[in-house]
Short mmCIF file of C-alpha atoms in Angstrom, two decimals:
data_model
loop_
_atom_site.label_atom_id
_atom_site.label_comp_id
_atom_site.label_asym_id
_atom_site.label_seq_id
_atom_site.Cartn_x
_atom_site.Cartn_y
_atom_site.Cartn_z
CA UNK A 1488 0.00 0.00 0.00
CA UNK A 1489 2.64 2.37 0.97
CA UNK A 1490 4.38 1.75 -2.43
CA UNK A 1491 1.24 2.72 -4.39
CA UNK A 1492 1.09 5.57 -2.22
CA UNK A 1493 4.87 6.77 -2.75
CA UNK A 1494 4.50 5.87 -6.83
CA UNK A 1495 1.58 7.97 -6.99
CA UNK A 1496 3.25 10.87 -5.44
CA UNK A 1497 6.39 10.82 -7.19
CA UNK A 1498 3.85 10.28 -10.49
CA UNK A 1499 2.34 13.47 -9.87
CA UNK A 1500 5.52 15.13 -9.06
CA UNK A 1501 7.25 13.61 -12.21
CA UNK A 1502 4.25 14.66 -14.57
CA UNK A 1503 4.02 18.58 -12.77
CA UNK A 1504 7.85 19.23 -13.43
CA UNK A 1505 7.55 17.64 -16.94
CA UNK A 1506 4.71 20.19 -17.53
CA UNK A 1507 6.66 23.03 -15.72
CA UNK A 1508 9.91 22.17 -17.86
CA UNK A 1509 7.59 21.71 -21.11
CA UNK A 1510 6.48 25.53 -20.25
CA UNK A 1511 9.75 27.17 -19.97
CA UNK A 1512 10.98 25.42 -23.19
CA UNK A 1513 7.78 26.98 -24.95
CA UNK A 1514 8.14 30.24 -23.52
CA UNK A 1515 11.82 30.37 -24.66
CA UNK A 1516 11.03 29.32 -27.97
CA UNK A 1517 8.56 31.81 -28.13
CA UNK A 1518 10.66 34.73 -26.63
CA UNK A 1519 13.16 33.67 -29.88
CA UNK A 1520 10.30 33.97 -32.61
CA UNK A 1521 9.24 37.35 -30.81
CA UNK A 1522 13.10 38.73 -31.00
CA UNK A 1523 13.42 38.12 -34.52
CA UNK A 1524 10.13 39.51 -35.28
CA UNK A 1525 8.42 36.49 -36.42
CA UNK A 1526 5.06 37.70 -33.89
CA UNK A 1527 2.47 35.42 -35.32
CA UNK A 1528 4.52 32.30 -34.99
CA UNK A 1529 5.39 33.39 -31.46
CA UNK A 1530 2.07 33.96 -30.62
CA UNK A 1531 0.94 30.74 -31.25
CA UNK A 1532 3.91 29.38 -29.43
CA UNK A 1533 2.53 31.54 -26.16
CA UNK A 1534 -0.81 30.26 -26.62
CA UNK A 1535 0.22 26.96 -26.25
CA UNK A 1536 1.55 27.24 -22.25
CA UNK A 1537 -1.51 27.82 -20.54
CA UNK A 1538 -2.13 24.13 -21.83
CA UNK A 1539 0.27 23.22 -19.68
CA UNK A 1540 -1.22 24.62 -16.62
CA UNK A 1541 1.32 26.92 -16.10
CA UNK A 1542 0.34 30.83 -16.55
CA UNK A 1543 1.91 34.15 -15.57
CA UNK A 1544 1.41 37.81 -15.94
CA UNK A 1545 4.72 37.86 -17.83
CA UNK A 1546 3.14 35.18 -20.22
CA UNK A 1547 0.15 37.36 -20.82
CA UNK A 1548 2.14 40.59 -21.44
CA UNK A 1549 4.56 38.84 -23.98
CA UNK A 1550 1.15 37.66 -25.80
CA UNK A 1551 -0.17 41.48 -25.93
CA UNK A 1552 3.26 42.74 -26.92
CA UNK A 1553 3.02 40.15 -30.13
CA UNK A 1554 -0.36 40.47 -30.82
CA UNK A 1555 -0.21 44.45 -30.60
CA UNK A 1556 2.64 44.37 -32.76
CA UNK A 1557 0.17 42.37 -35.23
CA UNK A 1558 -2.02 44.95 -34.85
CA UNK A 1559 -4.64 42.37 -33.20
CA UNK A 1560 -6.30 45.78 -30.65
CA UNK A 1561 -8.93 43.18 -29.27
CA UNK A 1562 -6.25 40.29 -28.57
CA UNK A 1563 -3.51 42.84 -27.19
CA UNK A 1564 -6.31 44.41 -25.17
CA UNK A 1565 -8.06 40.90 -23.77
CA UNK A 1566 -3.82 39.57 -22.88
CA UNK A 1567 -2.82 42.98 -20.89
CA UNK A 1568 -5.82 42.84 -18.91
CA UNK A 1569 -5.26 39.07 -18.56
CA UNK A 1570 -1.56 40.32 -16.79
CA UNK A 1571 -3.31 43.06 -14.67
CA UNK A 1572 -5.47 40.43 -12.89
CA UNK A 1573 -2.58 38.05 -12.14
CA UNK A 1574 -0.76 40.85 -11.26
CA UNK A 1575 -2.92 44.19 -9.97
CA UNK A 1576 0.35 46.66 -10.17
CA UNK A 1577 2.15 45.91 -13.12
CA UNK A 1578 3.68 48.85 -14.78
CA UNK A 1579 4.84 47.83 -17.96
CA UNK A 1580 1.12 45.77 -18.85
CA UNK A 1581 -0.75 49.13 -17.77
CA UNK A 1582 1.58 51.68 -19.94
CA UNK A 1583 1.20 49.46 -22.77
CA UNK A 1584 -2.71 49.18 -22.09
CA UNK A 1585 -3.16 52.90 -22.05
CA UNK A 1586 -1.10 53.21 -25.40
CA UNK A 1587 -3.30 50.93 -26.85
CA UNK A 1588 -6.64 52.38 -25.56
CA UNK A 1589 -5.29 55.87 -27.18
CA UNK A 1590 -5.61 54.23 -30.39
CA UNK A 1591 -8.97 52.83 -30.29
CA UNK A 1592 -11.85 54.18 -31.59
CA UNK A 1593 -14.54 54.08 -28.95
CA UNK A 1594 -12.27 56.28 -25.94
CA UNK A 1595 -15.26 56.30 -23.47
CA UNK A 1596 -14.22 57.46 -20.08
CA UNK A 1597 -14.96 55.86 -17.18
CA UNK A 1598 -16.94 57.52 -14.90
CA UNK A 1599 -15.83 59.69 -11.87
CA UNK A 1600 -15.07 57.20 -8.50
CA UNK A 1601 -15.32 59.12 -5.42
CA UNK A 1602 -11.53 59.89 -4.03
CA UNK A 1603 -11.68 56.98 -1.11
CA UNK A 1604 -13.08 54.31 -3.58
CA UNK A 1605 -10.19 55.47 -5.93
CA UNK A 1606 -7.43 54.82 -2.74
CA UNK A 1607 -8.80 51.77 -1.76
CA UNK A 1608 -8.89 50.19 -5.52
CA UNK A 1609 -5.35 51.57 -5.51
CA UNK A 1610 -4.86 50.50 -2.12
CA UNK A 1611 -5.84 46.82 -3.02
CA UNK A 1612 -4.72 46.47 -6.01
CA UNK A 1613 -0.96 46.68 -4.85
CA UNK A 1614 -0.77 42.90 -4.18
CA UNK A 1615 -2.55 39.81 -6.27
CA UNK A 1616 -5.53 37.99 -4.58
CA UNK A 1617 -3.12 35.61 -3.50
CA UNK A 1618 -0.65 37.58 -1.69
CA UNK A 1619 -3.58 39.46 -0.10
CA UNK A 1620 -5.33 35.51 1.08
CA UNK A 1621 -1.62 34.79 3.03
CA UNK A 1622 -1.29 37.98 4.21
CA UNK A 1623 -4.81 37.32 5.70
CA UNK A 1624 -4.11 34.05 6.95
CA UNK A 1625 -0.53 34.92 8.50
CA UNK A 1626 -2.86 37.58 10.42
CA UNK A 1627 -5.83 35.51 11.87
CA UNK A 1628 -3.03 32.75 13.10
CA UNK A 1629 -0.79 35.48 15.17
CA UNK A 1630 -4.60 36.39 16.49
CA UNK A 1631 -5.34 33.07 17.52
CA UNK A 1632 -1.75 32.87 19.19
CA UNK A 1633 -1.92 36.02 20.87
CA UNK A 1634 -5.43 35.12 22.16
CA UNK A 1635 -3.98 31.38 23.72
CA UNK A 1636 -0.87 33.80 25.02
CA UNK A 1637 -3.81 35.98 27.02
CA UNK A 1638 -5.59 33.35 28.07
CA UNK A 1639 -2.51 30.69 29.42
CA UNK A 1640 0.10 33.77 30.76
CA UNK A 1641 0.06 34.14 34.11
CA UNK A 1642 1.68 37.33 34.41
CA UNK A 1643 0.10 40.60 34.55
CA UNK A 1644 2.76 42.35 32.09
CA UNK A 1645 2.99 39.83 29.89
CA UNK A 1646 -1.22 39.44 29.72
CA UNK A 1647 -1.21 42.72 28.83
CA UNK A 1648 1.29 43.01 25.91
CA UNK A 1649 -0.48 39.52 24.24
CA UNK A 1650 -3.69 41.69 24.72
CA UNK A 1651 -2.47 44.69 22.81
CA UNK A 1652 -0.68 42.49 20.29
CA UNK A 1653 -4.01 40.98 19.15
CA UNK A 1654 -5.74 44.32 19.43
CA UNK A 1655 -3.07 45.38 16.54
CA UNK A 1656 -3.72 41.24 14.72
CA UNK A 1657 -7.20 42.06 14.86
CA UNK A 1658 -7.68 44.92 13.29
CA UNK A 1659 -4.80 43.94 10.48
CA UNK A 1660 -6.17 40.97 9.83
CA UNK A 1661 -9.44 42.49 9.15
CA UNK A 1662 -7.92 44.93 6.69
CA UNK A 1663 -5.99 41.82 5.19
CA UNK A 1664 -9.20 40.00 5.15
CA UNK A 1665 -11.20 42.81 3.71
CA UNK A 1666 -8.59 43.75 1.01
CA UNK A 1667 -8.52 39.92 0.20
CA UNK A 1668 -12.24 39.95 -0.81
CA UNK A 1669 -11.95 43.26 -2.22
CA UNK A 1670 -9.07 42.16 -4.21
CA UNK A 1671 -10.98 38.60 -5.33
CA UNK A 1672 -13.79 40.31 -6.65
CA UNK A 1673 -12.28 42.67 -8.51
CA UNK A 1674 -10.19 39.77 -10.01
CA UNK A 1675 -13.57 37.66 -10.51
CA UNK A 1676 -15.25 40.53 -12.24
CA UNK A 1677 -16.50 39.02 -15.44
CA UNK A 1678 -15.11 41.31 -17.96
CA UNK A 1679 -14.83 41.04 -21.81
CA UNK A 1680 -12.99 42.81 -25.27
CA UNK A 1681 -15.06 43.53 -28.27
CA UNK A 1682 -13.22 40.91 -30.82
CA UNK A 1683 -14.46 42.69 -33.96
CA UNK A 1684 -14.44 45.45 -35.75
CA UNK A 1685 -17.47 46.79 -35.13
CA UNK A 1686 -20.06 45.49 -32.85
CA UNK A 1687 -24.14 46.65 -32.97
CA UNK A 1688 -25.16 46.94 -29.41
CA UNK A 1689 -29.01 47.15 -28.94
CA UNK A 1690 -31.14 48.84 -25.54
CA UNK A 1691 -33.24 45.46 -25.72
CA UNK A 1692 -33.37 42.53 -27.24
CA UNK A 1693 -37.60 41.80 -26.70
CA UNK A 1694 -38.28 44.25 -29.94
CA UNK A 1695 -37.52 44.62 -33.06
CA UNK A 1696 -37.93 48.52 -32.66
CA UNK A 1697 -34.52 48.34 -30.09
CA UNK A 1698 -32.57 51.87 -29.66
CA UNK A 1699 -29.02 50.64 -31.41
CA UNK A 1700 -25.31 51.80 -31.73
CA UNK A 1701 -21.95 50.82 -32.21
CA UNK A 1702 -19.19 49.58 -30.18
CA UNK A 1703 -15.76 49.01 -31.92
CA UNK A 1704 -12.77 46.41 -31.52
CA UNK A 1705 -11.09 46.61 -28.04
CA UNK A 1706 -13.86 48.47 -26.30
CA UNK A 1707 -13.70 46.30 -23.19
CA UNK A 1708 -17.29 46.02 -21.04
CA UNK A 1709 -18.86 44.05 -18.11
CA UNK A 1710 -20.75 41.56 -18.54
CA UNK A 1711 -24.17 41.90 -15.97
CA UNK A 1712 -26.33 38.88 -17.74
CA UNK A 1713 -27.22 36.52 -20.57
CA UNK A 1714 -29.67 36.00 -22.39
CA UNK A 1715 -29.88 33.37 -25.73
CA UNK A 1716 -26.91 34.43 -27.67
CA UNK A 1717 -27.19 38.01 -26.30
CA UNK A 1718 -24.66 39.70 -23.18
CA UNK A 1719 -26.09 42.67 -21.35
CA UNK A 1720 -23.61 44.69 -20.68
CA UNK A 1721 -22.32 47.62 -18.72
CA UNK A 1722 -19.43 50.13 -20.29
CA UNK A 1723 -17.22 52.21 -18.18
CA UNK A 1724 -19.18 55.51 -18.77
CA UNK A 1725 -22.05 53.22 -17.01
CA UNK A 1726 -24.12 52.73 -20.34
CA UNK A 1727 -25.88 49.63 -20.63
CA UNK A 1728 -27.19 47.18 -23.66
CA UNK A 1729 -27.40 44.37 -25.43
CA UNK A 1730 -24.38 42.73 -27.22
CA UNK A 1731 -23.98 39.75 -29.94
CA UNK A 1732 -21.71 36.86 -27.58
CA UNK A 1733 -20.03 36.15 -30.59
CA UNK A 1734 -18.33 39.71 -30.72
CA UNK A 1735 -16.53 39.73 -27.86
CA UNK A 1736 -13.99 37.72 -26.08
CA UNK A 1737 -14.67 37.06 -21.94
CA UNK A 1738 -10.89 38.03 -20.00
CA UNK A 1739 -11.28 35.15 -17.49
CA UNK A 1740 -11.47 32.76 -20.00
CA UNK A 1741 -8.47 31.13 -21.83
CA UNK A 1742 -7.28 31.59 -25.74
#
């Protein structure tokens, strides 16, 4: 029995650093292609990691870099935002974003956020969900130790220092914890890139007689519902309607 168990660990260990060596050699092949300026060849080369498993924000920022400089708007928009939710601060993926966005046609502004909503989202957006869920964990177990420290210490001075250190581990880990969900739904968001030229958006979908308009390539909305082959969505000006789901391309999905 124990051999079974052992085999199927070092199975599983064997198979995840095959995958994790079969990802570096296709990144480096594709980081070659992208050097000598072959971009569509090395952008199917990047698309072929997150097969593996094994995704990055550096991945994702390579594949807008090739397909901007294929002049692919939608695909360089969907892979930059793909980077910013792995990784919330990264320079490089939101100066390239906001070059991009210059160029499109539809430049709707998002609307006004009061100044403390703008400081949080900056505020939690400094670290990736994950770094924010062990921050919060780290927290809530020097809590719980500083609460057994209270409750076993017999001494007076030393009672009251474990009582102010999880005063200060309480209210940290509630701003951990917070920042954490904050952070996850932010990252959750269902968000998606107009993938075509043009798009017609229409008010409803129930008439025939619909208010309509057009949305063009890399206008990126939020998706709010579904409905047959329709999304209702919400732009960042906080206009909503109706949208073919074949014209656009969801963020939290893979391509």
């Amino acid at each position: 029995m124990k051999r079974i168990f052992y085999g199927i660990i070092f199975l599983t260990f064997s198979l995840s650093m095959l995958q994790a060596q079969q990802a570096d050699s296709l990144f480096s092949q594709a980081n070659r292609l992208y050097a000598q300026k072959k971009y569509a060849e090395a952008l199917d080369v990047y698309r072929r990691i997150p097969e593996t498993g094994k995704v990055s924000a550096e991945l994702y920022y390579n594949m807008g870099n090739a397909a901007y400089k294929l002049n692919k708007k939608a695909l360089s928009v969907l892979y930059y935002k793909k980077a910013l939710n792995l990784r919330p601060g990264y320079a490089a993926a939101k100066h390239n974003l906001t070059l991009i966005r210059r160029s499109l046609t539809d430049r709707i502004e998002p609307a006004p956020l009061a100044f403390h909503i703008k400081l949080w989202k900056k505020w939690t957006g400094m670290l990736s969900v994950g770094v924010w869920a062990i921050l919060s964990r780290l927290w809530a177990w020097l809590l719980l130790a500083a609460v057994l420290f209270y409750l076993y210490s017999q001494k007076p001075a030393r009672k009251r220092w474990a009582f102010a250190l999880a005063g200060i581990s309480a209210g940290i880990w509630m701003l951990t914890w917070i920042s954490y969900r904050s952070a996850k739904a932010e990252h959750e968001k269902t968000e998606a890139v107009v993938a075509v030229p043009e798009t017609r958006w229409r008010a409803r979908i129930d008439t025939d007689t619909s208010r309509t308009g057009i949305l063009h390539e890399g206008t990126v909305v939020k998706i709010l519902d579904s409905s047959g082959n329709w999304y209702h969505v919400r732009t960042a000006d906080g206009n909503r309607f109706w949208v073919p789901e074949s014209d656009v391309l969801k963020i939290n999905e893979r391509y």
